[in-house]
Amino acid sequence: MSESEHSQRRFQRIPFSATANVHAIKGELHPQCHVVDVSLNGLLIEKPVGWIGAIGDEYHIDLLLNNAELVIKMQAEVAHIDNGTIGFHCSLIDLESISHLKRLVELNLGDEDLLHRELAALIHDS
């Protein structure tokens, strides 16, 4: 990510080691992808072997937490692809999943004011 893209970032990325099942609307499936970080607006994964997706493609993502005891489900589109990572922008998420994601970010962010600003930005983007 370039310096200008980083400075324009409105949602704080939280380094977070987890796995995700990434399933393309068009059928491609990548189970157990390594998650690099998450934000209220998406996530970054290590590029899986055999990746054929492109920017703008839509995927269903299951972010698996606590050995898959908790699953955050979202629909997301590919925002960027780098040599070793793929960034997704969340386009649709259910109420239960956004509640879990908010709590995850809240616990790892450590700044309640920043969390409230990000939630306000998320609401205004909708």
Short mmCIF file of N, CA, C and O in Angstrom, two decimals:
data_model
loop_
_atom_site.label_atom_id
_atom_site.label_comp_id
_atom_site.label_asym_id
_atom_site.label_seq_id
_atom_site.Cartn_x
_atom_site.Cartn_y
_atom_site.Cartn_z
N MET A 1 0.85 -1.17 0.00
CA MET A 1 0.00 0.00 0.00
C MET A 1 0.90 1.22 0.00
O MET A 1 1.84 1.31 0.77
N SER A 2 0.61 2.19 -0.86
CA SER A 2 1.43 3.39 -0.95
C SER A 2 1.20 4.28 0.27
O SER A 2 0.21 4.14 0.99
N GLU A 3 2.12 5.23 0.46
CA GLU A 3 2.01 6.15 1.59
C GLU A 3 0.73 6.98 1.50
O GLU A 3 0.06 7.22 2.49
N SER A 4 0.36 7.42 0.28
CA SER A 4 -0.86 8.23 0.14
C SER A 4 -2.11 7.41 0.43
O SER A 4 -3.05 7.90 1.04
N GLU A 5 -2.12 6.13 0.01
CA GLU A 5 -3.26 5.27 0.33
C GLU A 5 -3.36 5.07 1.83
O GLU A 5 -4.44 5.09 2.41
N HIS A 6 -2.20 4.87 2.48
CA HIS A 6 -2.19 4.66 3.93
C HIS A 6 -2.69 5.90 4.67
O HIS A 6 -3.45 5.79 5.62
N SER A 7 -2.29 7.10 4.21
CA SER A 7 -2.71 8.31 4.89
C SER A 7 -4.19 8.58 4.68
O SER A 7 -4.82 9.27 5.47
N GLN A 8 -4.79 8.04 3.60
CA GLN A 8 -6.21 8.22 3.34
C GLN A 8 -7.07 7.18 4.07
O GLN A 8 -8.28 7.30 4.08
N ARG A 9 -6.46 6.19 4.68
CA ARG A 9 -7.18 5.13 5.36
C ARG A 9 -8.04 5.69 6.47
O ARG A 9 -7.58 6.43 7.31
N ARG A 10 -9.33 5.34 6.45
CA ARG A 10 -10.26 5.82 7.47
C ARG A 10 -10.52 4.79 8.54
O ARG A 10 -11.09 5.11 9.58
N PHE A 11 -10.16 3.54 8.31
CA PHE A 11 -10.42 2.49 9.27
C PHE A 11 -9.10 1.86 9.70
O PHE A 11 -8.34 1.39 8.87
N GLN A 12 -8.86 1.87 11.00
CA GLN A 12 -7.62 1.34 11.56
C GLN A 12 -7.53 -0.16 11.35
O GLN A 12 -8.46 -0.88 11.69
N ARG A 13 -6.41 -0.61 10.82
CA ARG A 13 -6.19 -2.05 10.67
C ARG A 13 -5.67 -2.62 11.98
O ARG A 13 -4.81 -2.04 12.61
N ILE A 14 -6.21 -3.76 12.35
CA ILE A 14 -5.81 -4.44 13.57
C ILE A 14 -5.07 -5.72 13.16
O ILE A 14 -5.69 -6.62 12.57
N PRO A 15 -3.76 -5.81 13.44
CA PRO A 15 -3.08 -7.08 13.15
C PRO A 15 -3.78 -8.19 13.92
O PRO A 15 -4.03 -8.06 15.12
N PHE A 16 -4.14 -9.25 13.22
CA PHE A 16 -4.95 -10.28 13.86
C PHE A 16 -4.71 -11.60 13.16
O PHE A 16 -4.97 -11.74 11.96
N SER A 17 -4.21 -12.56 13.88
CA SER A 17 -3.94 -13.88 13.32
C SER A 17 -5.18 -14.76 13.46
O SER A 17 -5.62 -15.05 14.57
N ALA A 18 -5.75 -15.11 12.33
CA ALA A 18 -6.94 -15.97 12.31
C ALA A 18 -6.97 -16.65 10.95
O ALA A 18 -6.09 -16.45 10.11
N THR A 19 -8.00 -17.45 10.73
CA THR A 19 -8.19 -18.06 9.41
C THR A 19 -9.55 -17.64 8.87
O THR A 19 -10.45 -17.25 9.63
N ALA A 20 -9.66 -17.73 7.55
CA ALA A 20 -10.93 -17.38 6.90
C ALA A 20 -11.15 -18.32 5.74
O ALA A 20 -10.21 -18.72 5.05
N ASN A 21 -12.41 -18.67 5.54
CA ASN A 21 -12.81 -19.40 4.34
C ASN A 21 -13.31 -18.36 3.35
O ASN A 21 -14.19 -17.57 3.67
N VAL A 22 -12.71 -18.36 2.16
CA VAL A 22 -13.01 -17.36 1.14
C VAL A 22 -13.62 -18.08 -0.06
O VAL A 22 -12.97 -18.92 -0.68
N HIS A 23 -14.89 -17.74 -0.36
CA HIS A 23 -15.62 -18.44 -1.41
C HIS A 23 -16.15 -17.43 -2.42
O HIS A 23 -16.96 -16.56 -2.06
N ALA A 24 -15.71 -17.53 -3.66
CA ALA A 24 -16.13 -16.60 -4.70
C ALA A 24 -17.58 -16.84 -5.08
O ALA A 24 -18.05 -17.98 -5.09
N ILE A 25 -18.27 -15.77 -5.43
CA ILE A 25 -19.63 -15.87 -5.94
C ILE A 25 -19.63 -16.77 -7.18
O ILE A 25 -20.54 -17.55 -7.39
N LYS A 26 -18.54 -16.69 -7.96
CA LYS A 26 -18.44 -17.49 -9.19
C LYS A 26 -17.89 -18.89 -8.97
O LYS A 26 -17.66 -19.60 -9.93
N GLY A 27 -17.67 -19.30 -7.70
CA GLY A 27 -17.35 -20.69 -7.43
C GLY A 27 -15.99 -21.01 -6.84
O GLY A 27 -15.82 -22.03 -6.20
N GLU A 28 -15.00 -20.17 -7.04
CA GLU A 28 -13.66 -20.42 -6.52
C GLU A 28 -13.71 -20.51 -4.99
O GLU A 28 -14.36 -19.71 -4.33
N LEU A 29 -13.01 -21.49 -4.40
CA LEU A 29 -13.02 -21.68 -2.95
C LEU A 29 -11.60 -21.77 -2.42
O LEU A 29 -10.77 -22.51 -2.97
N HIS A 30 -11.34 -21.01 -1.36
CA HIS A 30 -10.03 -21.05 -0.69
C HIS A 30 -10.28 -21.20 0.81
O HIS A 30 -10.53 -20.21 1.51
N PRO A 31 -10.25 -22.43 1.33
CA PRO A 31 -10.46 -22.63 2.76
C PRO A 31 -9.19 -22.34 3.56
O PRO A 31 -8.08 -22.41 3.04
N GLN A 32 -9.38 -21.97 4.80
CA GLN A 32 -8.29 -21.80 5.77
C GLN A 32 -7.21 -20.81 5.31
O GLN A 32 -6.02 -21.06 5.45
N CYS A 33 -7.63 -19.66 4.79
CA CYS A 33 -6.69 -18.60 4.42
C CYS A 33 -6.20 -17.91 5.68
O CYS A 33 -6.97 -17.71 6.62
N HIS A 34 -4.94 -17.52 5.68
CA HIS A 34 -4.37 -16.81 6.83
C HIS A 34 -4.76 -15.34 6.78
O HIS A 34 -4.49 -14.65 5.80
N VAL A 35 -5.40 -14.86 7.86
CA VAL A 35 -5.79 -13.46 7.97
C VAL A 35 -4.61 -12.68 8.55
O VAL A 35 -4.04 -13.07 9.57
N VAL A 36 -4.26 -11.57 7.88
CA VAL A 36 -3.16 -10.72 8.33
C VAL A 36 -3.69 -9.64 9.28
O VAL A 36 -3.12 -9.41 10.34
N ASP A 37 -4.78 -8.97 8.86
CA ASP A 37 -5.39 -7.97 9.72
C ASP A 37 -6.85 -7.77 9.36
O ASP A 37 -7.31 -8.23 8.31
N VAL A 38 -7.57 -7.11 10.27
CA VAL A 38 -8.99 -6.82 10.07
C VAL A 38 -9.24 -5.35 10.40
O VAL A 38 -8.45 -4.71 11.10
N SER A 39 -10.34 -4.83 9.89
CA SER A 39 -10.82 -3.50 10.25
C SER A 39 -12.33 -3.57 10.25
O SER A 39 -12.91 -4.59 9.88
N LEU A 40 -12.97 -2.49 10.61
CA LEU A 40 -14.43 -2.46 10.56
C LEU A 40 -14.93 -2.49 9.13
O LEU A 40 -16.10 -2.74 8.89
N ASN A 41 -14.04 -2.26 8.18
CA ASN A 41 -14.45 -2.15 6.78
C ASN A 41 -13.93 -3.28 5.91
O ASN A 41 -14.17 -3.27 4.70
N GLY A 42 -13.23 -4.26 6.48
CA GLY A 42 -12.73 -5.35 5.65
C GLY A 42 -11.62 -6.13 6.31
O GLY A 42 -11.45 -6.07 7.53
N LEU A 43 -10.85 -6.84 5.48
CA LEU A 43 -9.75 -7.62 6.00
C LEU A 43 -8.69 -7.83 4.93
O LEU A 43 -8.94 -7.63 3.74
N LEU A 44 -7.52 -8.24 5.39
CA LEU A 44 -6.38 -8.52 4.53
C LEU A 44 -5.97 -9.96 4.79
O LEU A 44 -5.83 -10.36 5.95
N ILE A 45 -5.81 -10.74 3.70
CA ILE A 45 -5.37 -12.13 3.85
C ILE A 45 -4.09 -12.35 3.04
O ILE A 45 -3.78 -11.58 2.12
N GLU A 46 -3.35 -13.39 3.42
CA GLU A 46 -2.24 -13.82 2.58
C GLU A 46 -2.83 -14.44 1.32
O GLU A 46 -3.83 -15.17 1.39
N LYS A 47 -2.23 -14.15 0.17
CA LYS A 47 -2.75 -14.66 -1.10
C LYS A 47 -2.60 -16.18 -1.11
O LYS A 47 -1.50 -16.71 -0.98
N PRO A 48 -3.72 -16.91 -1.26
CA PRO A 48 -3.64 -18.37 -1.28
C PRO A 48 -3.08 -18.89 -2.61
O PRO A 48 -3.18 -18.23 -3.64
N VAL A 49 -2.51 -20.07 -2.55
CA VAL A 49 -2.02 -20.74 -3.75
C VAL A 49 -3.18 -20.96 -4.70
O VAL A 49 -4.27 -21.34 -4.28
N GLY A 50 -2.99 -20.68 -5.97
CA GLY A 50 -4.02 -20.90 -6.96
C GLY A 50 -5.03 -19.78 -7.08
O GLY A 50 -6.05 -19.93 -7.75
N TRP A 51 -4.75 -18.63 -6.48
CA TRP A 51 -5.68 -17.50 -6.53
C TRP A 51 -5.86 -17.03 -7.97
O TRP A 51 -4.89 -16.80 -8.68
N ILE A 52 -7.13 -16.87 -8.40
CA ILE A 52 -7.41 -16.38 -9.76
C ILE A 52 -8.33 -15.17 -9.76
O ILE A 52 -8.66 -14.64 -10.81
N GLY A 53 -8.73 -14.72 -8.59
CA GLY A 53 -9.65 -13.60 -8.48
C GLY A 53 -9.02 -12.29 -8.95
O GLY A 53 -7.81 -12.17 -9.08
N ALA A 54 -9.89 -11.30 -9.19
CA ALA A 54 -9.45 -9.99 -9.66
C ALA A 54 -10.10 -8.90 -8.82
O ALA A 54 -11.09 -9.13 -8.12
N ILE A 55 -9.56 -7.71 -8.91
CA ILE A 55 -10.12 -6.56 -8.22
C ILE A 55 -11.58 -6.39 -8.64
O ILE A 55 -11.91 -6.47 -9.82
N GLY A 56 -12.45 -6.21 -7.64
CA GLY A 56 -13.88 -6.04 -7.89
C GLY A 56 -14.68 -7.32 -7.79
O GLY A 56 -15.90 -7.28 -7.69
N ASP A 57 -14.02 -8.49 -7.81
CA ASP A 57 -14.74 -9.76 -7.67
C ASP A 57 -15.36 -9.84 -6.27
O ASP A 57 -14.77 -9.38 -5.29
N GLU A 58 -16.53 -10.48 -6.19
CA GLU A 58 -17.23 -10.60 -4.91
C GLU A 58 -17.04 -11.99 -4.30
O GLU A 58 -17.06 -12.99 -5.02
N TYR A 59 -16.90 -12.01 -2.98
CA TYR A 59 -16.65 -13.24 -2.23
C TYR A 59 -17.50 -13.27 -0.97
O TYR A 59 -17.84 -12.22 -0.41
N HIS A 60 -17.82 -14.47 -0.54
CA HIS A 60 -18.38 -14.70 0.80
C HIS A 60 -17.20 -15.09 1.67
O HIS A 60 -16.41 -15.97 1.30
N ILE A 61 -17.07 -14.43 2.81
CA ILE A 61 -15.94 -14.69 3.70
C ILE A 61 -16.48 -15.08 5.07
O ILE A 61 -17.34 -14.39 5.62
N ASP A 62 -15.96 -16.18 5.58
CA ASP A 62 -16.23 -16.59 6.96
C ASP A 62 -14.93 -16.43 7.73
O ASP A 62 -13.97 -17.17 7.51
N LEU A 63 -14.89 -15.45 8.62
CA LEU A 63 -13.74 -15.22 9.49
C LEU A 63 -13.92 -16.10 10.71
O LEU A 63 -14.90 -15.95 11.45
N LEU A 64 -13.02 -17.05 10.88
CA LEU A 64 -13.16 -18.06 11.93
C LEU A 64 -12.37 -17.65 13.17
O LEU A 64 -11.15 -17.47 13.11
N LEU A 65 -13.07 -17.53 14.30
CA LEU A 65 -12.44 -17.12 15.55
C LEU A 65 -12.62 -18.21 16.60
O LEU A 65 -13.59 -18.96 16.56
N ASN A 66 -11.69 -18.26 17.54
CA ASN A 66 -11.76 -19.24 18.63
C ASN A 66 -11.97 -20.65 18.12
O ASN A 66 -12.91 -21.34 18.51
N ASN A 67 -11.09 -21.08 17.20
CA ASN A 67 -11.19 -22.42 16.60
C ASN A 67 -12.55 -22.67 15.98
O ASN A 67 -13.15 -23.72 16.14
N ALA A 68 -13.06 -21.66 15.29
CA ALA A 68 -14.33 -21.70 14.55
C ALA A 68 -15.56 -21.78 15.47
O ALA A 68 -16.65 -22.07 15.01
N GLU A 69 -15.38 -21.49 16.76
CA GLU A 69 -16.54 -21.41 17.66
C GLU A 69 -17.37 -20.18 17.35
O GLU A 69 -18.57 -20.14 17.58
N LEU A 70 -16.70 -19.14 16.82
CA LEU A 70 -17.35 -17.89 16.46
C LEU A 70 -16.99 -17.58 15.01
O LEU A 70 -15.83 -17.65 14.63
N VAL A 71 -17.99 -17.29 14.20
CA VAL A 71 -17.77 -17.01 12.78
C VAL A 71 -18.37 -15.66 12.43
O VAL A 71 -19.55 -15.40 12.70
N ILE A 72 -17.55 -14.79 11.86
CA ILE A 72 -18.02 -13.51 11.34
C ILE A 72 -18.19 -13.70 9.84
O ILE A 72 -17.24 -14.00 9.13
N LYS A 73 -19.43 -13.54 9.38
CA LYS A 73 -19.75 -13.76 7.97
C LYS A 73 -19.94 -12.41 7.29
O LYS A 73 -20.63 -11.55 7.81
N MET A 74 -19.33 -12.28 6.11
CA MET A 74 -19.50 -11.05 5.35
C MET A 74 -19.42 -11.33 3.86
O MET A 74 -18.86 -12.34 3.44
N GLN A 75 -20.01 -10.46 3.10
CA GLN A 75 -19.80 -10.45 1.67
C GLN A 75 -18.84 -9.30 1.41
O GLN A 75 -18.98 -8.21 1.98
N ALA A 76 -17.82 -9.54 0.58
CA ALA A 76 -16.79 -8.52 0.36
C ALA A 76 -16.31 -8.58 -1.07
O ALA A 76 -16.42 -9.61 -1.74
N GLU A 77 -15.77 -7.46 -1.51
CA GLU A 77 -15.18 -7.42 -2.85
C GLU A 77 -13.69 -7.17 -2.73
O GLU A 77 -13.22 -6.54 -1.77
N VAL A 78 -12.95 -7.67 -3.70
CA VAL A 78 -11.50 -7.50 -3.70
C VAL A 78 -11.21 -6.02 -3.96
O VAL A 78 -11.62 -5.46 -4.97
N ALA A 79 -10.50 -5.39 -3.03
CA ALA A 79 -10.15 -3.97 -3.14
C ALA A 79 -8.76 -3.79 -3.74
O ALA A 79 -8.52 -2.86 -4.49
N HIS A 80 -7.84 -4.69 -3.38
CA HIS A 80 -6.49 -4.62 -3.94
C HIS A 80 -5.82 -5.98 -3.84
O HIS A 80 -6.15 -6.80 -2.97
N ILE A 81 -4.90 -6.21 -4.75
CA ILE A 81 -4.10 -7.44 -4.76
C ILE A 81 -2.65 -7.03 -4.87
O ILE A 81 -2.27 -6.29 -5.78
N ASP A 82 -1.84 -7.50 -3.92
CA ASP A 82 -0.41 -7.25 -3.94
C ASP A 82 0.31 -8.57 -4.16
O ASP A 82 -0.34 -9.61 -4.31
N ASN A 83 1.62 -8.54 -4.13
CA ASN A 83 2.38 -9.77 -4.38
C ASN A 83 1.98 -10.91 -3.45
O ASN A 83 1.81 -12.03 -3.89
N GLY A 84 1.81 -10.61 -2.18
CA GLY A 84 1.53 -11.69 -1.25
C GLY A 84 0.23 -11.57 -0.48
O GLY A 84 -0.09 -12.42 0.35
N THR A 85 -0.54 -10.50 -0.72
CA THR A 85 -1.77 -10.30 0.05
C THR A 85 -2.93 -9.86 -0.83
O THR A 85 -2.74 -9.36 -1.94
N ILE A 86 -4.13 -10.02 -0.28
CA ILE A 86 -5.36 -9.58 -0.94
C ILE A 86 -6.19 -8.82 0.09
O ILE A 86 -6.45 -9.32 1.19
N GLY A 87 -6.59 -7.62 -0.28
CA GLY A 87 -7.41 -6.79 0.59
C GLY A 87 -8.86 -6.82 0.15
O GLY A 87 -9.15 -6.69 -1.04
N PHE A 88 -9.76 -7.00 1.10
CA PHE A 88 -11.20 -7.06 0.82
C PHE A 88 -11.90 -5.89 1.50
O PHE A 88 -11.61 -5.55 2.64
N HIS A 89 -12.86 -5.32 0.78
CA HIS A 89 -13.74 -4.28 1.31
C HIS A 89 -15.09 -4.94 1.60
O HIS A 89 -15.69 -5.54 0.70
N CYS A 90 -15.54 -4.86 2.84
CA CYS A 90 -16.82 -5.46 3.23
C CYS A 90 -17.97 -4.70 2.58
O CYS A 90 -18.09 -3.49 2.72
N SER A 91 -18.81 -5.42 1.86
CA SER A 91 -19.96 -4.79 1.21
C SER A 91 -21.28 -5.13 1.89
O SER A 91 -22.26 -4.40 1.75
N LEU A 92 -21.32 -6.23 2.65
CA LEU A 92 -22.55 -6.64 3.33
C LEU A 92 -22.18 -7.51 4.53
O LEU A 92 -21.36 -8.43 4.40
N ILE A 93 -22.79 -7.21 5.66
CA ILE A 93 -22.53 -7.98 6.87
C ILE A 93 -23.79 -7.95 7.72
O ILE A 93 -24.48 -6.93 7.80
N ASP A 94 -24.12 -9.08 8.36
CA ASP A 94 -25.32 -9.13 9.18
C ASP A 94 -25.07 -8.51 10.55
O ASP A 94 -23.92 -8.27 10.94
N LEU A 95 -26.13 -8.24 11.27
CA LEU A 95 -26.05 -7.55 12.56
C LEU A 95 -25.21 -8.32 13.58
O LEU A 95 -24.38 -7.73 14.28
N GLU A 96 -25.40 -9.63 13.66
CA GLU A 96 -24.63 -10.42 14.62
C GLU A 96 -23.14 -10.38 14.29
O GLU A 96 -22.30 -10.20 15.18
N SER A 97 -22.80 -10.50 13.01
CA SER A 97 -21.40 -10.49 12.61
C SER A 97 -20.75 -9.12 12.85
O SER A 97 -19.62 -9.05 13.32
N ILE A 98 -21.46 -8.03 12.54
CA ILE A 98 -20.87 -6.71 12.77
C ILE A 98 -20.70 -6.46 14.26
O ILE A 98 -19.74 -5.80 14.68
N SER A 99 -21.58 -7.01 15.08
CA SER A 99 -21.43 -6.87 16.54
C SER A 99 -20.16 -7.57 17.01
O SER A 99 -19.41 -7.03 17.83
N HIS A 100 -19.91 -8.77 16.49
CA HIS A 100 -18.69 -9.50 16.86
C HIS A 100 -17.45 -8.78 16.33
O HIS A 100 -16.44 -8.68 17.03
N LEU A 101 -17.52 -8.26 15.10
CA LEU A 101 -16.39 -7.54 14.53
C LEU A 101 -16.10 -6.26 15.31
O LEU A 101 -14.95 -5.95 15.60
N LYS A 102 -17.14 -5.55 15.69
CA LYS A 102 -16.98 -4.34 16.50
C LYS A 102 -16.29 -4.68 17.82
O LYS A 102 -15.36 -3.99 18.24
N ARG A 103 -16.72 -5.74 18.45
CA ARG A 103 -16.11 -6.14 19.73
C ARG A 103 -14.66 -6.53 19.55
O ARG A 103 -13.80 -6.16 20.36
N LEU A 104 -14.34 -7.24 18.48
CA LEU A 104 -12.97 -7.64 18.19
C LEU A 104 -12.09 -6.41 18.00
O LEU A 104 -11.00 -6.31 18.57
N VAL A 105 -12.57 -5.44 17.22
CA VAL A 105 -11.81 -4.21 16.99
C VAL A 105 -11.69 -3.43 18.30
O VAL A 105 -10.61 -2.92 18.63
N GLU A 106 -12.77 -3.35 19.04
CA GLU A 106 -12.77 -2.62 20.31
C GLU A 106 -11.72 -3.18 21.28
O GLU A 106 -10.97 -2.42 21.90
N LEU A 107 -11.65 -4.49 21.38
CA LEU A 107 -10.70 -5.12 22.30
C LEU A 107 -9.25 -4.90 21.87
O LEU A 107 -8.36 -4.82 22.70
N ASN A 108 -9.03 -4.80 20.56
CA ASN A 108 -7.66 -4.69 20.06
C ASN A 108 -7.22 -3.27 19.75
O ASN A 108 -6.03 -3.01 19.63
N LEU A 109 -8.15 -2.34 19.63
CA LEU A 109 -7.82 -0.97 19.28
C LEU A 109 -7.31 -0.18 20.48
O LEU A 109 -6.34 0.56 20.37
N GLY A 110 -7.97 -0.36 21.62
CA GLY A 110 -7.53 0.30 22.84
C GLY A 110 -7.83 1.79 22.89
O GLY A 110 -7.31 2.49 23.74
N ASP A 111 -8.65 2.31 21.98
CA ASP A 111 -8.98 3.73 21.95
C ASP A 111 -10.46 3.86 21.63
O ASP A 111 -10.87 3.78 20.48
N GLU A 112 -11.27 4.09 22.67
CA GLU A 112 -12.72 4.13 22.50
C GLU A 112 -13.16 5.27 21.58
O GLU A 112 -14.09 5.12 20.78
N ASP A 113 -12.50 6.43 21.67
CA ASP A 113 -12.86 7.56 20.81
C ASP A 113 -12.62 7.22 19.34
O ASP A 113 -13.44 7.55 18.48
N LEU A 114 -11.50 6.58 19.05
CA LEU A 114 -11.19 6.18 17.68
C LEU A 114 -12.22 5.17 17.18
O LEU A 114 -12.68 5.26 16.04
N LEU A 115 -12.62 4.24 18.03
CA LEU A 115 -13.64 3.27 17.66
C LEU A 115 -14.95 3.97 17.28
O LEU A 115 -15.55 3.66 16.26
N HIS A 116 -15.37 4.95 18.07
CA HIS A 116 -16.61 5.67 17.78
C HIS A 116 -16.51 6.46 16.48
O HIS A 116 -17.48 6.52 15.72
N ARG A 117 -15.35 7.04 16.20
CA ARG A 117 -15.16 7.76 14.93
C ARG A 117 -15.26 6.80 13.75
O ARG A 117 -15.87 7.12 12.72
N GLU A 118 -14.66 5.62 13.89
CA GLU A 118 -14.71 4.64 12.82
C GLU A 118 -16.12 4.12 12.61
O GLU A 118 -16.56 3.91 11.48
N LEU A 119 -16.85 3.89 13.69
CA LEU A 119 -18.24 3.44 13.56
C LEU A 119 -19.09 4.51 12.86
O LEU A 119 -19.91 4.20 12.00
N ALA A 120 -18.86 5.77 13.20
CA ALA A 120 -19.59 6.86 12.55
C ALA A 120 -19.25 6.92 11.07
O ALA A 120 -20.14 7.09 10.21
N ALA A 121 -17.98 6.73 10.72
CA ALA A 121 -17.57 6.73 9.31
C ALA A 121 -18.20 5.54 8.58
O ALA A 121 -18.63 5.68 7.43
N LEU A 122 -18.28 4.40 9.23
CA LEU A 122 -18.88 3.22 8.63
C LEU A 122 -20.37 3.45 8.34
O LEU A 122 -20.87 3.12 7.28
N ILE A 123 -21.07 4.06 9.27
CA ILE A 123 -22.49 4.36 9.10
C ILE A 123 -22.70 5.35 7.97
O ILE A 123 -23.60 5.19 7.16
N HIS A 124 -21.84 6.36 7.86
CA HIS A 124 -21.98 7.37 6.82
C HIS A 124 -21.63 6.83 5.44
O HIS A 124 -22.09 7.36 4.44
N ASP A 125 -20.81 5.77 5.37
CA ASP A 125 -20.46 5.15 4.09
C ASP A 125 -21.60 4.32 3.54
O ASP A 125 -21.67 4.06 2.36
N SER A 126 -22.49 3.88 4.42
CA SER A 126 -23.59 2.98 4.00
C SER A 126 -24.63 3.70 3.18
O SER A 126 -24.86 4.83 3.22
#
